[in-house]
Coordinates of C-alpha atoms in Angstrom, one line a residue:
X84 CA -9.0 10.3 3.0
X85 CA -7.3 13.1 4.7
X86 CA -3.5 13.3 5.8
X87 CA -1.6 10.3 5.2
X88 CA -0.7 7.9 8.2
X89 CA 3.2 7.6 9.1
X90 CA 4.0 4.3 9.8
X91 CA 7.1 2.2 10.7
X92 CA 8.4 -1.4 11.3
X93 CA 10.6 -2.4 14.2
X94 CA 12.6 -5.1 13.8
X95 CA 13.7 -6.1 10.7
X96 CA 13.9 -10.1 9.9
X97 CA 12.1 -12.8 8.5
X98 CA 8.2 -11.4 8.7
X99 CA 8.9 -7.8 8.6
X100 CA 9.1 -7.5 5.3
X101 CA 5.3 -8.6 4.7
X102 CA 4.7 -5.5 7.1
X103 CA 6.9 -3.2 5.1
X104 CA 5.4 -4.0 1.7
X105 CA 1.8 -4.2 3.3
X106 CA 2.4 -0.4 4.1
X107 CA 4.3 0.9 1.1
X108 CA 1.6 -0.5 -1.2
X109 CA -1.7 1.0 0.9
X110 CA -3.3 4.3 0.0
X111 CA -3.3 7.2 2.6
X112 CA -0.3 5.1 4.7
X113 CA 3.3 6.5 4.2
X114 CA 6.1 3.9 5.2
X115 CA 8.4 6.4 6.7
X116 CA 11.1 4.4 8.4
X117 CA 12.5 0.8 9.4
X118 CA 14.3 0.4 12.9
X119 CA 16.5 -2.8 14.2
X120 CA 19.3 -2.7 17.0
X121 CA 21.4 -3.9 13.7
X122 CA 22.2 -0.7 11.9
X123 CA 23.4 -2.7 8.2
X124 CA 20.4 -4.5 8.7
X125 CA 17.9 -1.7 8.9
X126 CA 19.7 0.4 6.4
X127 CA 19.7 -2.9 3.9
X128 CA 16.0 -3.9 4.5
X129 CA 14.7 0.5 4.5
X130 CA 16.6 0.9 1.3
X131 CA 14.0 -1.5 -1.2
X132 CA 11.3 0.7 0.6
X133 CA 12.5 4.3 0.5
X134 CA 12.0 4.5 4.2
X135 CA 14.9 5.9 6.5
X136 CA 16.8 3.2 8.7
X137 CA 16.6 4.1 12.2
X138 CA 17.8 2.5 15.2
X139 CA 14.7 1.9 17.9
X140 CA 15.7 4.4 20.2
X141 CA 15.7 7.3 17.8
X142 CA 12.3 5.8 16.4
X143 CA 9.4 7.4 18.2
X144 CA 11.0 10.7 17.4
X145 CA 9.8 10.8 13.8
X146 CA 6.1 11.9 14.6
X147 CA 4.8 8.4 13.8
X148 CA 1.1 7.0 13.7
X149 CA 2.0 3.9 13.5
X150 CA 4.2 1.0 14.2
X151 CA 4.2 -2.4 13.6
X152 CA 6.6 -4.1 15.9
X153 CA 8.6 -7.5 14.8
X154 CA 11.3 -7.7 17.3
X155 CA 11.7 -11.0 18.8
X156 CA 9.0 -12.4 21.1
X157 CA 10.2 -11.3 24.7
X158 CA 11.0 -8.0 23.6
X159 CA 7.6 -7.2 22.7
X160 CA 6.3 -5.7 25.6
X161 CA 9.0 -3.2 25.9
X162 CA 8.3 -2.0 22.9
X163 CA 4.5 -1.9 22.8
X164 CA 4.4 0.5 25.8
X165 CA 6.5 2.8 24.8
X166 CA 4.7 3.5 21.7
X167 CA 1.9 3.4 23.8
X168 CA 3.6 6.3 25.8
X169 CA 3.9 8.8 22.6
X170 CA 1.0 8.3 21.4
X171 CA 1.7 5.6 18.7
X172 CA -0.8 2.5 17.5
X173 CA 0.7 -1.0 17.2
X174 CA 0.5 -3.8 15.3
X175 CA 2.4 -6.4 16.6
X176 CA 3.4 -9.7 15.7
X177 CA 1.9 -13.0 17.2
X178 CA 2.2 -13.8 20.3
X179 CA 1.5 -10.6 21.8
X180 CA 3.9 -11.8 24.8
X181 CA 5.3 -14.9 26.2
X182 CA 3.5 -14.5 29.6
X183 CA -0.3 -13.6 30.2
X184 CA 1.5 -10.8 32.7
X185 CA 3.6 -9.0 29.5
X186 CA 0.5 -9.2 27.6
X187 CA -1.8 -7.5 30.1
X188 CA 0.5 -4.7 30.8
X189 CA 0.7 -3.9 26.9
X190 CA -3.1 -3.9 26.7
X191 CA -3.2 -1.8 29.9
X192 CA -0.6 0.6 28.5
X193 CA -2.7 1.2 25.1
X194 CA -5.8 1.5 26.9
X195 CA -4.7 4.2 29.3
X196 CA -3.3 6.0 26.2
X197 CA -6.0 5.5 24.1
X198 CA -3.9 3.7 21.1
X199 CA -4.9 0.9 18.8
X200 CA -3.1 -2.1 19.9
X201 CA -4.0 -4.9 17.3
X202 CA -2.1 -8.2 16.4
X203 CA -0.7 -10.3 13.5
X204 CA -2.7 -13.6 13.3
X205 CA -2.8 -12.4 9.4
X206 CA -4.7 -16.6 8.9
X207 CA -7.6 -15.6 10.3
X208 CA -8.3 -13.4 7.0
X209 CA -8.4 -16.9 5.2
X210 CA -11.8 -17.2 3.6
X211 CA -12.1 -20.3 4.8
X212 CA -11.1 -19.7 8.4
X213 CA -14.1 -16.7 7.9
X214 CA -16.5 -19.0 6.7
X215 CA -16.2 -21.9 9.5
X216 CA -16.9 -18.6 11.9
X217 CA -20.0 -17.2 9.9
X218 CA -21.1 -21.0 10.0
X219 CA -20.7 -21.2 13.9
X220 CA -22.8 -17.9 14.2
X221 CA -25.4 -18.3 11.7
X222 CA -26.6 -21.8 13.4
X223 CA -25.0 -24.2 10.5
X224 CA -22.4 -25.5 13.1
X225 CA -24.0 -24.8 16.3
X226 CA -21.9 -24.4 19.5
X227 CA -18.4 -26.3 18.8
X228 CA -18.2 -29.1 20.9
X229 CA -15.0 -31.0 19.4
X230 CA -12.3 -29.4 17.7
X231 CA -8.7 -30.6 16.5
X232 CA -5.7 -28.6 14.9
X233 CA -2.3 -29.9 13.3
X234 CA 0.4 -28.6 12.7
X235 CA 3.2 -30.8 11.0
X236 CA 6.2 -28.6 9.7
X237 CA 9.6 -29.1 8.5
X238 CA 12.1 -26.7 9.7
X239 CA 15.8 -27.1 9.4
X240 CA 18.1 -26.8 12.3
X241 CA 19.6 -23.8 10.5
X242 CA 16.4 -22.2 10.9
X243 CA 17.2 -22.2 14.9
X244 CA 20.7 -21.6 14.7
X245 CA 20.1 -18.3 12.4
X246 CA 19.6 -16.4 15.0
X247 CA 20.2 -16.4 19.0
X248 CA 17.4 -16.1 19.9
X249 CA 15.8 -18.6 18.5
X250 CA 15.4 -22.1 20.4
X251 CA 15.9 -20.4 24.1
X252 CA 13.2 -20.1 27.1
X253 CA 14.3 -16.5 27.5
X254 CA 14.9 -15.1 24.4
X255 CA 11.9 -17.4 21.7
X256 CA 9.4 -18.0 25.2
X257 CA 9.2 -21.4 23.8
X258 CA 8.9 -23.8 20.6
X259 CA 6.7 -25.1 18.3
X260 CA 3.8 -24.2 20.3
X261 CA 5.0 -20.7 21.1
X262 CA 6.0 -19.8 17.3
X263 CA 4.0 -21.3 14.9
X264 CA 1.0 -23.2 16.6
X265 CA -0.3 -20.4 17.8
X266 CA -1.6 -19.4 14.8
X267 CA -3.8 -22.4 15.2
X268 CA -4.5 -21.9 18.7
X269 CA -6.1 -18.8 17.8
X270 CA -8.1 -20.2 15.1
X271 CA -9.0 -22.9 17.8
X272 CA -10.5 -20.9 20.3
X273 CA -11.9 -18.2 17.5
X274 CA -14.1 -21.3 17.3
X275 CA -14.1 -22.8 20.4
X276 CA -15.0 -20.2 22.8
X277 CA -13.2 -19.6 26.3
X278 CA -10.9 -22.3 27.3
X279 CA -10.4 -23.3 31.1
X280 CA -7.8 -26.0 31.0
X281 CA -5.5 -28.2 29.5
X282 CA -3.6 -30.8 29.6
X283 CA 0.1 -31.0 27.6
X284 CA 3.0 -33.0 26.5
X285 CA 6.1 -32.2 24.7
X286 CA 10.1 -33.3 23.8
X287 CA 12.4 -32.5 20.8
X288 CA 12.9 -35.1 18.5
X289 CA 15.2 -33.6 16.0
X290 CA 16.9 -30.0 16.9
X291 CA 17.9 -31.3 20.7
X292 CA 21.6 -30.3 19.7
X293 CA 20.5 -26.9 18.7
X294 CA 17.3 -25.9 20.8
X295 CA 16.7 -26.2 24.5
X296 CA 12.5 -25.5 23.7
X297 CA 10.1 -28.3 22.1
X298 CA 10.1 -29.2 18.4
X299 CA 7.0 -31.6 19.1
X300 CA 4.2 -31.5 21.3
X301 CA 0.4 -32.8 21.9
X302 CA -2.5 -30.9 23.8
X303 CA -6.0 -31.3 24.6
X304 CA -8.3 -28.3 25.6
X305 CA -11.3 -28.4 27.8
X306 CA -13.7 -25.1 27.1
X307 CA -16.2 -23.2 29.1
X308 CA -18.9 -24.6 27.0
X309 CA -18.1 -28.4 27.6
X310 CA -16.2 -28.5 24.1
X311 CA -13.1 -30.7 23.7
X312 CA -10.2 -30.1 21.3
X313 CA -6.7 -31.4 20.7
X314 CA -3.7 -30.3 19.4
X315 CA -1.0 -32.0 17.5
X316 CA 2.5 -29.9 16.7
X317 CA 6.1 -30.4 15.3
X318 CA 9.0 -29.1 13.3
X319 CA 10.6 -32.7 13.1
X320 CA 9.0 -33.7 10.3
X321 CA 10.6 -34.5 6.4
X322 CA 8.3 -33.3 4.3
X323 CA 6.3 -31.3 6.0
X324 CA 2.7 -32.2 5.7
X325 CA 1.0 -28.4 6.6
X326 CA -1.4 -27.3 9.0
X327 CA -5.5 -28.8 9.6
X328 CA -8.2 -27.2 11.7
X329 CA -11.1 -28.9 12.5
X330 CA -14.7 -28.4 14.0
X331 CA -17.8 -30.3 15.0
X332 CA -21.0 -28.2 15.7
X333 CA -23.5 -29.9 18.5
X334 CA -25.5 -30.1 15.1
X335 CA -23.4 -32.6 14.0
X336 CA -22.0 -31.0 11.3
X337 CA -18.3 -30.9 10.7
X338 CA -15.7 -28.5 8.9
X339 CA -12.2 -28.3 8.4
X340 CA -9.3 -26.8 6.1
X341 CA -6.0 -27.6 5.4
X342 CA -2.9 -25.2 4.7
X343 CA -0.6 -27.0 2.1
X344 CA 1.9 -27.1 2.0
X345 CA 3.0 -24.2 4.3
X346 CA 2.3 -20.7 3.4
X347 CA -0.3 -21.2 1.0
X348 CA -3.9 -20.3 1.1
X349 CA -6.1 -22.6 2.9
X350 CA -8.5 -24.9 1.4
X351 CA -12.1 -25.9 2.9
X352 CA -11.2 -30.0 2.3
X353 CA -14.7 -30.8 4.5
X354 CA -18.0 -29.4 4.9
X355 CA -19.7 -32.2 6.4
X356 CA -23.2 -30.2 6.4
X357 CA -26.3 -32.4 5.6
X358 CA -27.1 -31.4 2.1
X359 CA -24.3 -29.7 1.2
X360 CA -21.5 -32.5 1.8
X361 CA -18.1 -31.8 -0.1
X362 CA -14.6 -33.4 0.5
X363 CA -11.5 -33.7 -1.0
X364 CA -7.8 -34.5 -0.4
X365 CA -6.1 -32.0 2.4
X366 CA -3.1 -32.8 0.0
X367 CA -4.2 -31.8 -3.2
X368 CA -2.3 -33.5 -6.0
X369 CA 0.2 -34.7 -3.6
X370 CA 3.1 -34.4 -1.6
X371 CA 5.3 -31.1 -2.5
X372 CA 9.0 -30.4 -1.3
X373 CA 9.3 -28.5 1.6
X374 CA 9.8 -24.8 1.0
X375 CA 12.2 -22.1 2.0
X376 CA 10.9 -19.8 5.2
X377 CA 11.6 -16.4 2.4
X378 CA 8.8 -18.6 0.4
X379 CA 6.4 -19.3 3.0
X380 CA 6.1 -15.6 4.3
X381 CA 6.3 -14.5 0.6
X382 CA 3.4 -16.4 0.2
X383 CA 1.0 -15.0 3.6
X384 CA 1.8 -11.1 2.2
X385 CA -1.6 -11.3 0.7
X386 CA -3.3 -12.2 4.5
X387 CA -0.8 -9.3 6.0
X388 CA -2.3 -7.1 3.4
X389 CA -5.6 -7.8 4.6
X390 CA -4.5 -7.2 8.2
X391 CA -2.6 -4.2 8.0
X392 CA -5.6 -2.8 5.5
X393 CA -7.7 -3.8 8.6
X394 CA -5.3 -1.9 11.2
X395 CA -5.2 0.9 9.5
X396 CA -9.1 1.3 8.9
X397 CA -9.3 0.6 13.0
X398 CA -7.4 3.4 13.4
X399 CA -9.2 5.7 11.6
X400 CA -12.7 4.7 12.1
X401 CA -11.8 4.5 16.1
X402 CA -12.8 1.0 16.3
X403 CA -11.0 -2.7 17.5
X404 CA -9.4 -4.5 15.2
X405 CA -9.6 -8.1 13.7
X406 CA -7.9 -9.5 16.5
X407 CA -7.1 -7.0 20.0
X408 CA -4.5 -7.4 22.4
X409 CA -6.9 -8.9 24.7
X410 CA -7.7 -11.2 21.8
X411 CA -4.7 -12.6 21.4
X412 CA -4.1 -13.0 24.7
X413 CA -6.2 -15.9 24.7
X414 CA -4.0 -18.1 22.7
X415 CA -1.5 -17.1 25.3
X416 CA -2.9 -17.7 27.9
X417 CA -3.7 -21.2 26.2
X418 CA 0.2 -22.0 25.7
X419 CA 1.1 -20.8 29.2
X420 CA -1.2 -23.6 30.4
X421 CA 0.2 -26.0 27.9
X422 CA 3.8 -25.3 29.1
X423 CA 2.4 -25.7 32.9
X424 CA 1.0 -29.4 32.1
X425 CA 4.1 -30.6 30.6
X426 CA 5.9 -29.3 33.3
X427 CA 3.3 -30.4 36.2
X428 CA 2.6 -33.9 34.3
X429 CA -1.3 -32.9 34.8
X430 CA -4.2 -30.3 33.9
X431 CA -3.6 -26.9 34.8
X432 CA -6.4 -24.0 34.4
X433 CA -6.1 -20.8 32.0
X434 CA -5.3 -17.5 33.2
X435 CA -7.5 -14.9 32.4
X436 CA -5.8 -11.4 31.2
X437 CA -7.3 -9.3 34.2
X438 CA -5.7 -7.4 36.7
X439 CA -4.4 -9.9 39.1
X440 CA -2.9 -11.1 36.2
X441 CA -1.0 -7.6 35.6
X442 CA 0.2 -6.9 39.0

């Protein structure tokens, strides 16, 4: 396998862990050191993984390969370019940016520097979510022409107040679209194909005393190809009822999985084929008690296994990744859109990351 890759993690809260771990545990990949502007905090979360605790400005000086980069969502781009200027690959966590500008400045930076930039939509490593795409390519599905996501949570208001950040325009980019839909806005256009427009709404229901950004919001999504889709999203619900993605093919056929309750691994709960029908509850047994964030992201480290497994191999074999920077700028681009509706109270195109877009 040859020398062993030096990696690190920046920013060290809620998801960074499944990075750290990811790391420690692959072969050829040394975890080398763990950075946040909070020096107790890096020194407590480096010490389970033997890696030095750095703070980020000393970080690039510790002849890394790698970095994955879990700082909060406007901070991003800072970060990506600079590793990009020494030299460094980056896996960063979803979304790449919180405007379609940010993100095509980070995919210019690692392009001119001629770095891996890849990015942590760990879902799409789901079997299921695989097979819906092999069925869309191999004919089964044909072209998506209608496709619908949910995504029902239950978050408490302490999981806003936690941190600063969190529930702020400037410092979160946004709400339940910005922080966890997009994981499903991804898998929705995976499917779908390029989307031109949309058309948004959203309000807070239940964290209005603690956020100033959506807990709740509804979408539809008009697509190059004449597919439709909508979009259903909250953190105001008690329980939380999980995530559903949806497709029909212009054959007909339908598919769709469910991730219950949150965190697990999801199920294939339709495959409307002809011949091959199967369905079953998207709740399984039943109705669960909603679980602990710690719990949840515990339960994705497999998926961010796969995904850092996936970086890694990228970066040796010198090829893209699961999911690029320019990738993820889709679902991005998507939200930006979805933020302009609500705002405009009508349809507003998709950017495209290009450079008109970067200037």
């Amino acid at each position: 396998m040859g020398t062993a890759l030096r990696a690190a993690v920046i920013g060290c809260g809620n998801v960074a862990g499944n990075h750290a771990a990811a790391y420690r545990d692959l072969p050829g990949v040394d975890l080398i050191a763990c950075a946040d502007v909070d020096p107790d905090r890096a020194a407590r979360f480096a010490r389970p993984y033997g890696a030095v605790a750095s703070h980020p400005d000393d970080l690039f000086g510790l002849g890394l390969d790698l970095v994955s980069v879990c700082t909060p969502h406007p901070t991003h781009e800072a970060v990506v370019t600079r590793a990009a200027a020494h030299g460094v690959h980056v896996l960063c966590e979803k979304p790449i940016a919180t405007e379609p500008a940010a993100a095509a400045r980070m995919v210019a930076a690692c392009e001119a520097a001629g770095v891996t930039l890849a990015v942590a939509f760990q879902r799409r490593f789901w079997p299921v979510a695989r097979r819906i795409r092999a069925a869309i390519d191999d004919g089964t599905l044909g072209t998506p022409v209608l496709g619908h996501t949910s995504v029902l949570l239950h978050r408490d208001t302490s999981y806003y107040t936690a941190d600063t950040w969190r529930g702020t325009w400037a410092a979160d980019g946004g709400g339940v679209l910005m922080t966890q839909a997009v994981h499903n806005i991804d898998l929705l256009q995976w499917y779908m194909g390029e989307a031109v427009a949309v058309s948004a709404a959203h309000s807070t229901f239940r964290h209005g005393e603690a956020i100033e950004v959506e807990d709740t919001a509804v979408a539809t999504v008009r697509f190059a190809s004449g597919g439709l889709a909508t979009l259903a999203a909250s953190t105001a619900l008690t329980p939380g009822l999980g995530t559903r993605v949806l497709v029909t093919g212009g054959t007909g056929a339908s598919a769709g999985f469910t991730e219950y309750p949150e965190g697990s691994e999801a199920r294939m709960d339709l495959w409307a084929v002809p011949g091959a029908e199967t369905a079953e509850s998207p709740f399984g047994t039943g109705l669960t008690a909603d679980l602990p964030l710690s719990r949840i992201n515990g339960a994705l480290a497999p998926f961010h296994a796969l995904l850092v497994a996936d970086f890694t191999d990228a970066v040796r074999q010198g090829r893209p990744p699961a999911v690029t920077g320019r990738e993820a700028g889709k679902s991005l681009a998507i939200l930006t859109a979805a933020y302009a509706s609500a705002a405009s109270g009508r349809p507003e195109p998709v950017p495209t990351l290009n450079e008109e877009t970067a200037a």
